[in-house]
Amino acid sequence: MKLDQTRIPLYHEHIDYVLTDPSVNFDVPGHKHGRSFPDFYKQMMSEQMLALDINSSKTMDNLSNPIGVIKEAQELAADLFQADQAYFLVNGSTSGIQNMILASCNPNDKIIMPRNMHKSAINGLVLSGALPIFIYPEIESDLGISMGMSLENVKKTIDEHQDAKAIMILNPTYYGYTSNIKEITEYAHQFGIAVLVDESHGSLFALSDKLPLSGLEVHADMVTISMHKTGGSLTQSSILFHNEGLISASRVRSVINLAQTSSASYLLMSSLDVARYQLANHPEMIDDLISLSDYVRNEVNKIEPLFCPSEELLNHDTIYDFDQAKIVIDVSNLGYTGFEVVDLLQEEYHTQLEVGETNVILAVIGLGDDLKTVEVLLSALRSFVKRYNKKRKTKYSSVNIHVPITLRTPREAFFSKAMMVTLDDAIDKIASDQIMVYPPGIPLAIPGELITKQMVEEFHFLLQMESQLIGCTMIDEIPYIRIMKEGI
Amino acid sequence: MSHKIYTEKWAKDVHFSIEYTSHIHHEESPFQTIDFYQSETLGTFFTLDGLMMVNQKDEFSYHDMISHVPMSVNPNIKRVLIIGGGDGGTAREISRYPHVNQIDMVEIDERVVKLSIEYLPQTASKLETDERIHLYFEDGVAFVNQKEDGYYDLVLVDSTDPIGPGEGLFSKQFYDDCFRILTDDGILINQHESPYFDRDKKEMIRAHKKIKELFPIAKVYQFHQPTYPSGHWLFGFASKKLDPIKDHKPDLWEELDLDTRYYNSDIHKAAFALPTYVRKALKNNE
Ligand SMILES: Cc1ncc(COP(=O)(O)O)c(C=O)c1O
């Protein structure tokens, strides 16, 4: 680190501008320091916070073209996370993922990505017109969730598609598992393929040796982190990092400005500055988080028949490493699905978990947790198991992997005319919407892909198993999906 | 120059006349008298036993309304049976749906089909070109009687008036068979005549009564057919489970992007709103 990380330039200027600057505002927002809000809202939200909701100005800089305090704050973030550039985002990592794709791919350029990518990546394909080449992640059969990509698979895919412009890596998956990001990055770079890392769930990786490797530590070209998820900033605030080389800074800048608001919220941006300051000056918070998480994992494993996997799952490849703060709990021996357990924990114990799937539930331990809060979770789990254990195993229906046949880019499929047809009529037609199946959160088809007979059979099977299917509508008890009208 | 005029009796003292430019064809088939004419305003038209069947100018209303109303209620119709419909217009409309696999058309009088193919390609062109259309030249009543249970998703009774060859199609036995050969979410559409002139009104009541006794859902809808007696014409919508309004799926239908001249999703709803005198006539006779 070269810069003085004890500074919080954006935050300080923000406070000074609002609380000490004597100017009277004749610019937007029209609520003028919150004065037009009704009293109940002013009291609830605190008048000071409402006053802090301001627009850009010469003093406060502008996110579309930062030259002042926002620039300084972004430089401090880049310095801490060891990247060439940092860009604050106010529309979540969704915008970061989309910017990464748009910055590296022109229409019809190839991009390699894991099949378990977030939907923002598919939307990024629609925006960019890029052609996806998918790599199937491993699906861990006991937990029923998708993991990382195998290095061998990545190499093979790159060998076959040396003209690809970019490869996207999910680091980590929603459940905290990573791939061998170092070797993947090195291999891609040998071919001049840009490495884009979706580090939405790994905001802290770059800051601790005890956590999995960050894309930034292996010199990926672009990395998006959701500071708002585990980094401690306000919801919706994320950071996009860029390392120069394969992608130019001017391209990144113009791509970001394509869809970014010209009125970015200072509450969000200041919170990024403060969260960065906090992480830089209190690295022990991350150590504490890891010990606390290890404690939770140990305790959960004492509650029969729950199982909270850790190191023993690692295989040096598709499950290369894992984020300790993601508490994945296998609940399949209780006779309930993870969906049901999450609902019951909420209804009966007032504990809100991150997500549930057929076999597992996920609790996220965060920087704000302590022994007291995690004890609530642990006692809820202990009591839940006593009260609800049906002592039998829930069935997990495994999904077969279909190698997708891409006939149109997602963009072409998205903009072509579409119509609903019954599932059976969709055979040999081109999907126009994404069809997702949970578990394991992998699309059966994305826009532009051929719907095969085998896929439709699988689909019927999954419907019977009562899996969650998104992108499929039941009409008069018959499943319908959307296909491209073209070529019928 | 002598006036060449075709006249049809709409009531004992009300007549409808068309001045035609040429009388293209006249023949006595084994079933009925068939005449084809040419008129400046209506284009080619043909009559059976002296009653107007189809003309180029307004055939779209009839064929739109018999087809698109059921097709937009059940978007999963695969097998369609058309009883009558020798001019081919109904089959033409149904063939516009890519998801339909089979269109069986049972017309008693082969001559009507052959002459329509010759003189009225506007309605008949699909009969020879669409592989999904199968033509049967036999009696519709016998055909439905021999068909297995639950075979069709849609039966369209595109029949002539209930005098002459059409008569059996208005019998109870026929509707029993229609019910039997329909799938659980199958739909029957039948020609319901008109509420206006006495003779047609009697037939309307008769047709509705039989269907009402059989089908859990039996509704009547109207459309405007300028060259049929009074111009006010009706179809019956009958089904075992699907309601024409509650189960109407305009969004799915709109996506098909069919270019129609009469039917649209607003007309669909409106068509089931009947004038008070029609409602009364149907209700009093239930
Ligand atoms: C893997 C992954 N990438 C990207 C995103 C998008 O992040 P955001 O909600 O900040 O837009 C998510 C959000 O859940 C995610 O899980």
mmCIF file of N, CA, C and O in Angstrom, chain A residues 298-363:
data_model
loop_
_atom_site.group_PDB
_atom_site.id
_atom_site.type_symbol
_atom_site.label_atom_id
_atom_site.label_comp_id
_atom_site.label_asym_id
_atom_site.label_seq_id
_atom_site.Cartn_x
_atom_site.Cartn_y
_atom_site.Cartn_z
ATOM 1 N N ASN A 298 -17.878 -25.655 13.798
ATOM 2 C CA ASN A 298 -17.642 -26.715 14.780
ATOM 3 C C ASN A 298 -18.888 -27.049 15.575
ATOM 4 O O ASN A 298 -19.226 -28.215 15.772
ATOM 5 N N GLU A 299 -19.540 -25.990 16.018
ATOM 6 C CA GLU A 299 -20.728 -26.190 16.847
ATOM 7 C C GLU A 299 -21.843 -26.850 16.042
ATOM 8 O O GLU A 299 -22.551 -27.728 16.544
ATOM 9 N N VAL A 300 -22.021 -26.428 14.794
ATOM 10 C CA VAL A 300 -23.085 -27.017 13.978
ATOM 11 C C VAL A 300 -22.807 -28.505 13.794
ATOM 12 O O VAL A 300 -23.709 -29.338 13.862
ATOM 13 N N ASN A 301 -21.551 -28.843 13.614
ATOM 14 C CA ASN A 301 -21.219 -30.252 13.400
ATOM 15 C C ASN A 301 -21.466 -31.111 14.630
ATOM 16 O O ASN A 301 -21.516 -32.336 14.542
ATOM 17 N N LYS A 302 -21.635 -30.455 15.782
ATOM 18 C CA LYS A 302 -21.967 -31.228 16.981
ATOM 19 C C LYS A 302 -23.461 -31.534 17.047
ATOM 20 O O LYS A 302 -23.901 -32.313 17.882
ATOM 21 N N ILE A 303 -24.252 -30.854 16.201
ATOM 22 C CA ILE A 303 -25.710 -31.070 16.244
ATOM 23 C C ILE A 303 -26.065 -32.189 15.271
ATOM 24 O O ILE A 303 -26.186 -31.970 14.076
ATOM 25 N N GLU A 304 -26.215 -33.387 15.772
ATOM 26 C CA GLU A 304 -26.604 -34.528 14.927
ATOM 27 C C GLU A 304 -28.024 -34.295 14.401
ATOM 28 O O GLU A 304 -28.862 -33.812 15.178
ATOM 29 N N PRO A 305 -28.375 -34.598 13.184
ATOM 30 C CA PRO A 305 -27.564 -35.125 12.098
ATOM 31 C C PRO A 305 -27.146 -34.037 11.089
ATOM 32 O O PRO A 305 -26.982 -34.324 9.920
ATOM 33 N N LEU A 306 -26.989 -32.794 11.576
ATOM 34 C CA LEU A 306 -26.557 -31.744 10.649
ATOM 35 C C LEU A 306 -25.104 -31.966 10.262
ATOM 36 O O LEU A 306 -24.332 -32.551 11.006
ATOM 37 N N PHE A 307 -24.765 -31.460 9.079
ATOM 38 C CA PHE A 307 -23.385 -31.589 8.634
ATOM 39 C C PHE A 307 -22.962 -30.298 7.951
ATOM 40 O O PHE A 307 -23.639 -29.794 7.058
ATOM 41 N N CYS A 308 -21.852 -29.767 8.436
ATOM 42 C CA CYS A 308 -21.347 -28.505 7.898
ATOM 43 C C CYS A 308 -19.961 -28.768 7.304
ATOM 44 O O CYS A 308 -18.982 -28.903 8.024
ATOM 45 N N PRO A 309 -19.870 -28.909 5.996
ATOM 46 C CA PRO A 309 -18.610 -29.329 5.380
ATOM 47 C C PRO A 309 -17.518 -28.277 5.523
ATOM 48 O O PRO A 309 -17.795 -27.080 5.609
ATOM 49 N N SER A 310 -16.270 -28.741 5.561
ATOM 50 C CA SER A 310 -15.143 -27.799 5.546
ATOM 51 C C SER A 310 -14.007 -28.400 4.715
ATOM 52 O O SER A 310 -14.285 -28.976 3.671
ATOM 53 N N GLU A 311 -12.760 -28.310 5.185
ATOM 54 C CA GLU A 311 -11.590 -28.734 4.384
ATOM 55 C C GLU A 311 -11.738 -30.092 3.712
ATOM 56 O O GLU A 311 -11.227 -30.302 2.620
ATOM 57 N N GLU A 312 -12.386 -31.025 4.379
ATOM 58 C CA GLU A 312 -12.400 -32.402 3.856
ATOM 59 C C GLU A 312 -13.044 -32.477 2.477
ATOM 60 O O GLU A 312 -12.856 -33.445 1.741
ATOM 61 N N LEU A 313 -13.809 -31.449 2.117
ATOM 62 C CA LEU A 313 -14.487 -31.457 0.816
ATOM 63 C C LEU A 313 -13.530 -31.041 -0.322
ATOM 64 O O LEU A 313 -13.768 -31.334 -1.486
ATOM 65 N N LEU A 314 -12.453 -30.353 0.053
ATOM 66 C CA LEU A 314 -11.581 -29.764 -0.970
ATOM 67 C C LEU A 314 -10.885 -30.850 -1.795
ATOM 68 O O LEU A 314 -10.491 -31.881 -1.279
ATOM 69 N N ASN A 315 -10.768 -30.593 -3.102
ATOM 70 C CA ASN A 315 -10.167 -31.599 -3.985
ATOM 71 C C ASN A 315 -9.079 -31.014 -4.894
ATOM 72 O O ASN A 315 -8.759 -31.595 -5.916
ATOM 73 N N HIS A 316 -8.583 -29.863 -4.565
ATOM 74 C CA HIS A 316 -7.515 -29.197 -5.337
ATOM 75 C C HIS A 316 -7.932 -28.839 -6.751
ATOM 76 O O HIS A 316 -7.097 -28.552 -7.586
ATOM 77 N N ASP A 317 -9.191 -28.919 -7.046
ATOM 78 C CA ASP A 317 -9.604 -28.615 -8.414
ATOM 79 C C ASP A 317 -10.961 -27.912 -8.431
ATOM 80 O O ASP A 317 -11.026 -26.695 -8.287
ATOM 81 N N THR A 318 -12.048 -28.697 -8.569
ATOM 82 C CA THR A 318 -13.368 -28.085 -8.677
ATOM 83 C C THR A 318 -13.856 -27.526 -7.343
ATOM 84 O O THR A 318 -14.766 -26.704 -7.306
ATOM 85 N N ILE A 319 -13.278 -28.032 -6.259
ATOM 86 C CA ILE A 319 -13.534 -27.434 -4.944
ATOM 87 C C ILE A 319 -12.152 -27.101 -4.405
ATOM 88 O O ILE A 319 -11.579 -27.816 -3.596
ATOM 89 N N TYR A 320 -11.632 -25.988 -4.928
ATOM 90 C CA TYR A 320 -10.231 -25.671 -4.666
ATOM 91 C C TYR A 320 -10.059 -25.104 -3.266
ATOM 92 O O TYR A 320 -9.134 -25.440 -2.549
ATOM 93 N N ASP A 321 -11.000 -24.258 -2.901
ATOM 94 C CA ASP A 321 -10.918 -23.627 -1.587
ATOM 95 C C ASP A 321 -12.330 -23.201 -1.202
ATOM 96 O O ASP A 321 -13.247 -23.294 -2.018
ATOM 97 N N PHE A 322 -12.490 -22.745 0.019
ATOM 98 C CA PHE A 322 -13.831 -22.298 0.412
ATOM 99 C C PHE A 322 -13.757 -21.140 1.391
ATOM 100 O O PHE A 322 -12.758 -20.934 2.066
ATOM 101 N N ASP A 323 -14.832 -20.394 1.409
ATOM 102 C CA ASP A 323 -14.940 -19.216 2.269
ATOM 103 C C ASP A 323 -15.506 -19.661 3.618
ATOM 104 O O ASP A 323 -16.664 -20.088 3.698
ATOM 105 N N GLN A 324 -14.700 -19.534 4.670
ATOM 106 C CA GLN A 324 -15.126 -20.039 5.983
ATOM 107 C C GLN A 324 -16.393 -19.359 6.496
ATOM 108 O O GLN A 324 -17.125 -19.918 7.299
ATOM 109 N N ALA A 325 -16.612 -18.111 6.065
ATOM 110 C CA ALA A 325 -17.740 -17.363 6.628
ATOM 111 C C ALA A 325 -19.082 -17.772 6.029
ATOM 112 O O ALA A 325 -20.125 -17.275 6.429
ATOM 113 N N LYS A 326 -19.041 -18.657 5.035
ATOM 114 C CA LYS A 326 -20.306 -19.178 4.474
ATOM 115 C C LYS A 326 -20.582 -20.512 5.163
ATOM 116 O O LYS A 326 -19.888 -21.506 4.919
ATOM 117 N N ILE A 327 -21.576 -20.526 5.991
ATOM 118 C CA ILE A 327 -21.894 -21.744 6.734
ATOM 119 C C ILE A 327 -22.925 -22.541 5.931
ATOM 120 O O ILE A 327 -24.120 -22.236 5.950
ATOM 121 N N VAL A 328 -22.409 -23.531 5.212
ATOM 122 C CA VAL A 328 -23.287 -24.393 4.420
ATOM 123 C C VAL A 328 -23.666 -25.578 5.315
ATOM 124 O O VAL A 328 -22.786 -26.250 5.859
ATOM 125 N N ILE A 329 -24.954 -25.791 5.485
ATOM 126 C CA ILE A 329 -25.374 -26.892 6.369
ATOM 127 C C ILE A 329 -26.237 -27.886 5.592
ATOM 128 O O ILE A 329 -27.256 -27.511 5.008
ATOM 129 N N ASP A 330 -25.787 -29.136 5.593
ATOM 130 C CA ASP A 330 -26.549 -30.199 4.949
ATOM 131 C C ASP A 330 -27.672 -30.623 5.905
ATOM 132 O O ASP A 330 -27.404 -31.124 7.001
ATOM 133 N N VAL A 331 -28.914 -30.398 5.496
ATOM 134 C CA VAL A 331 -30.051 -30.715 6.377
ATOM 135 C C VAL A 331 -30.833 -31.932 5.867
ATOM 136 O O VAL A 331 -31.924 -32.223 6.345
ATOM 137 N N SER A 332 -30.249 -32.648 4.901
ATOM 138 C CA SER A 332 -31.042 -33.680 4.222
ATOM 139 C C SER A 332 -31.401 -34.862 5.115
ATOM 140 O O SER A 332 -32.324 -35.605 4.800
ATOM 141 N N ASN A 333 -30.683 -35.024 6.250
ATOM 142 C CA ASN A 333 -31.028 -36.151 7.126
ATOM 143 C C ASN A 333 -32.172 -35.845 8.080
ATOM 144 O O ASN A 333 -32.553 -36.676 8.891
ATOM 145 N N LEU A 334 -32.709 -34.626 7.977
ATOM 146 C CA LEU A 334 -33.824 -34.257 8.870
ATOM 147 C C LEU A 334 -35.163 -34.642 8.277
ATOM 148 O O LEU A 334 -36.184 -34.610 8.951
ATOM 149 N N GLY A 335 -35.176 -34.972 6.983
ATOM 150 C CA GLY A 335 -36.451 -35.268 6.339
ATOM 151 C C GLY A 335 -37.161 -34.014 5.851
ATOM 152 O O GLY A 335 -38.324 -34.052 5.475
ATOM 153 N N TYR A 336 -36.460 -32.900 5.866
ATOM 154 C CA TYR A 336 -37.011 -31.654 5.323
ATOM 155 C C TYR A 336 -36.104 -31.156 4.208
ATOM 156 O O TYR A 336 -34.901 -31.436 4.226
ATOM 157 N N THR A 337 -36.665 -30.391 3.306
ATOM 158 C CA THR A 337 -35.803 -29.749 2.324
ATOM 159 C C THR A 337 -35.232 -28.485 2.949
ATOM 160 O O THR A 337 -35.769 -27.955 3.926
ATOM 161 N N GLY A 338 -34.151 -28.011 2.365
ATOM 162 C CA GLY A 338 -33.556 -26.767 2.835
ATOM 163 C C GLY A 338 -34.526 -25.595 2.728
ATOM 164 O O GLY A 338 -34.533 -24.706 3.570
ATOM 165 N N PHE A 339 -35.382 -25.625 1.692
ATOM 166 C CA PHE A 339 -36.379 -24.547 1.531
ATOM 167 C C PHE A 339 -37.255 -24.494 2.782
ATOM 168 O O PHE A 339 -37.528 -23.432 3.337
ATOM 169 N N GLU A 340 -37.717 -25.688 3.195
ATOM 170 C CA GLU A 340 -38.622 -25.758 4.346
ATOM 171 C C GLU A 340 -37.923 -25.333 5.626
ATOM 172 O O GLU A 340 -38.491 -24.623 6.466
ATOM 173 N N VAL A 341 -36.667 -25.760 5.770
ATOM 174 C CA VAL A 341 -35.940 -25.434 6.998
ATOM 175 C C VAL A 341 -35.775 -23.915 7.112
ATOM 176 O O VAL A 341 -35.988 -23.338 8.184
ATOM 177 N N VAL A 342 -35.429 -23.271 5.989
ATOM 178 C CA VAL A 342 -35.244 -21.817 6.025
ATOM 179 C C VAL A 342 -36.544 -21.122 6.442
ATOM 180 O O VAL A 342 -36.543 -20.224 7.286
ATOM 181 N N ASP A 343 -37.664 -21.587 5.890
ATOM 182 C CA ASP A 343 -38.948 -20.984 6.246
ATOM 183 C C ASP A 343 -39.278 -21.210 7.718
ATOM 184 O O ASP A 343 -39.723 -20.299 8.414
ATOM 185 N N LEU A 344 -39.053 -22.434 8.197
ATOM 186 C CA LEU A 344 -39.377 -22.743 9.587
ATOM 187 C C LEU A 344 -38.486 -21.968 10.550
ATOM 188 O O LEU A 344 -38.938 -21.496 11.593
ATOM 189 N N LEU A 345 -37.206 -21.827 10.183
ATOM 190 C CA LEU A 345 -36.307 -21.070 11.058
ATOM 191 C C LEU A 345 -36.764 -19.617 11.162
ATOM 192 O O LEU A 345 -36.657 -18.986 12.205
ATOM 193 N N GLN A 346 -37.299 -19.104 10.065
ATOM 194 C CA GLN A 346 -37.803 -17.741 10.082
ATOM 195 C C GLN A 346 -39.082 -17.656 10.920
ATOM 196 O O GLN A 346 -39.204 -16.825 11.815
ATOM 197 N N GLU A 347 -40.008 -18.568 10.647
ATOM 198 C CA GLU A 347 -41.312 -18.490 11.311
ATOM 199 C C GLU A 347 -41.220 -18.819 12.798
ATOM 200 O O GLU A 347 -41.837 -18.156 13.628
ATOM 201 N N GLU A 348 -40.458 -19.849 13.120
ATOM 202 C CA GLU A 348 -40.462 -20.335 14.499
ATOM 203 C C GLU A 348 -39.371 -19.718 15.361
ATOM 204 O O GLU A 348 -39.489 -19.686 16.577
ATOM 205 N N TYR A 349 -38.277 -19.306 14.740
ATOM 206 C CA TYR A 349 -37.130 -18.857 15.549
ATOM 207 C C TYR A 349 -36.660 -17.445 15.210
ATOM 208 O O TYR A 349 -35.663 -16.978 15.743
ATOM 209 N N HIS A 350 -37.349 -16.783 14.313
ATOM 210 C CA HIS A 350 -36.963 -15.431 13.915
ATOM 211 C C HIS A 350 -35.504 -15.348 13.514
ATOM 212 O O HIS A 350 -34.798 -14.395 13.858
ATOM 213 N N THR A 351 -35.025 -16.367 12.831
ATOM 214 C CA THR A 351 -33.675 -16.288 12.280
ATOM 215 C C THR A 351 -33.793 -16.352 10.763
ATOM 216 O O THR A 351 -34.403 -17.266 10.219
ATOM 217 N N GLN A 352 -33.228 -15.347 10.119
ATOM 218 C CA GLN A 352 -33.326 -15.252 8.661
ATOM 219 C C GLN A 352 -32.026 -15.743 8.044
ATOM 220 O O GLN A 352 -30.980 -15.135 8.237
ATOM 221 N N LEU A 353 -32.098 -16.843 7.300
ATOM 222 C CA LEU A 353 -30.887 -17.334 6.639
ATOM 223 C C LEU A 353 -30.767 -16.747 5.245
ATOM 224 O O LEU A 353 -31.706 -16.137 4.734
ATOM 225 N N GLU A 354 -29.613 -16.958 4.624
ATOM 226 C CA GLU A 354 -29.389 -16.399 3.295
ATOM 227 C C GLU A 354 -30.219 -17.131 2.246
ATOM 228 O O GLU A 354 -30.914 -16.512 1.447
ATOM 229 N N VAL A 355 -30.179 -18.451 2.269
ATOM 230 C CA VAL A 355 -30.890 -19.196 1.238
ATOM 231 C C VAL A 355 -31.009 -20.659 1.648
ATOM 232 O O VAL A 355 -30.266 -21.144 2.504
ATOM 233 N N GLY A 356 -31.982 -21.350 1.052
ATOM 234 C CA GLY A 356 -32.084 -22.789 1.237
ATOM 235 C C GLY A 356 -32.266 -23.438 -0.110
ATOM 236 O O GLY A 356 -32.823 -22.832 -1.022
ATOM 237 N N GLU A 357 -31.748 -24.638 -0.265
ATOM 238 C CA GLU A 357 -32.041 -25.427 -1.456
ATOM 239 C C GLU A 357 -32.488 -26.804 -1.008
ATOM 240 O O GLU A 357 -32.762 -27.010 0.165
ATOM 241 N N THR A 358 -32.568 -27.747 -1.921
ATOM 242 C CA THR A 358 -33.123 -29.035 -1.532
ATOM 243 C C THR A 358 -32.405 -29.647 -0.331
ATOM 244 O O THR A 358 -33.036 -30.005 0.666
ATOM 245 N N ASN A 359 -31.092 -29.737 -0.411
ATOM 246 C CA ASN A 359 -30.355 -30.450 0.639
ATOM 247 C C ASN A 359 -29.683 -29.563 1.671
ATOM 248 O O ASN A 359 -29.290 -30.051 2.724
ATOM 249 N N VAL A 360 -29.495 -28.289 1.327
ATOM 250 C CA VAL A 360 -28.675 -27.457 2.212
ATOM 251 C C VAL A 360 -29.353 -26.131 2.545
ATOM 252 O O VAL A 360 -30.278 -25.698 1.864
ATOM 253 N N ILE A 361 -28.842 -25.534 3.632
ATOM 254 C CA ILE A 361 -29.188 -24.151 3.926
ATOM 255 C C ILE A 361 -27.862 -23.390 4.050
ATOM 256 O O ILE A 361 -26.814 -23.997 4.268
ATOM 257 N N LEU A 362 -27.933 -22.083 3.888
ATOM 258 C CA LEU A 362 -26.711 -21.284 3.963
ATOM 259 C C LEU A 362 -26.925 -20.134 4.938
ATOM 260 O O LEU A 362 -27.865 -19.357 4.816
ATOM 261 N N ALA A 363 -26.004 -20.064 5.950
ATOM 262 C CA ALA A 363 -25.992 -18.923 6.857
ATOM 263 C C ALA A 363 -24.727 -18.138 6.571
ATOM 264 O O ALA A 363 -23.654 -18.723 6.439
#
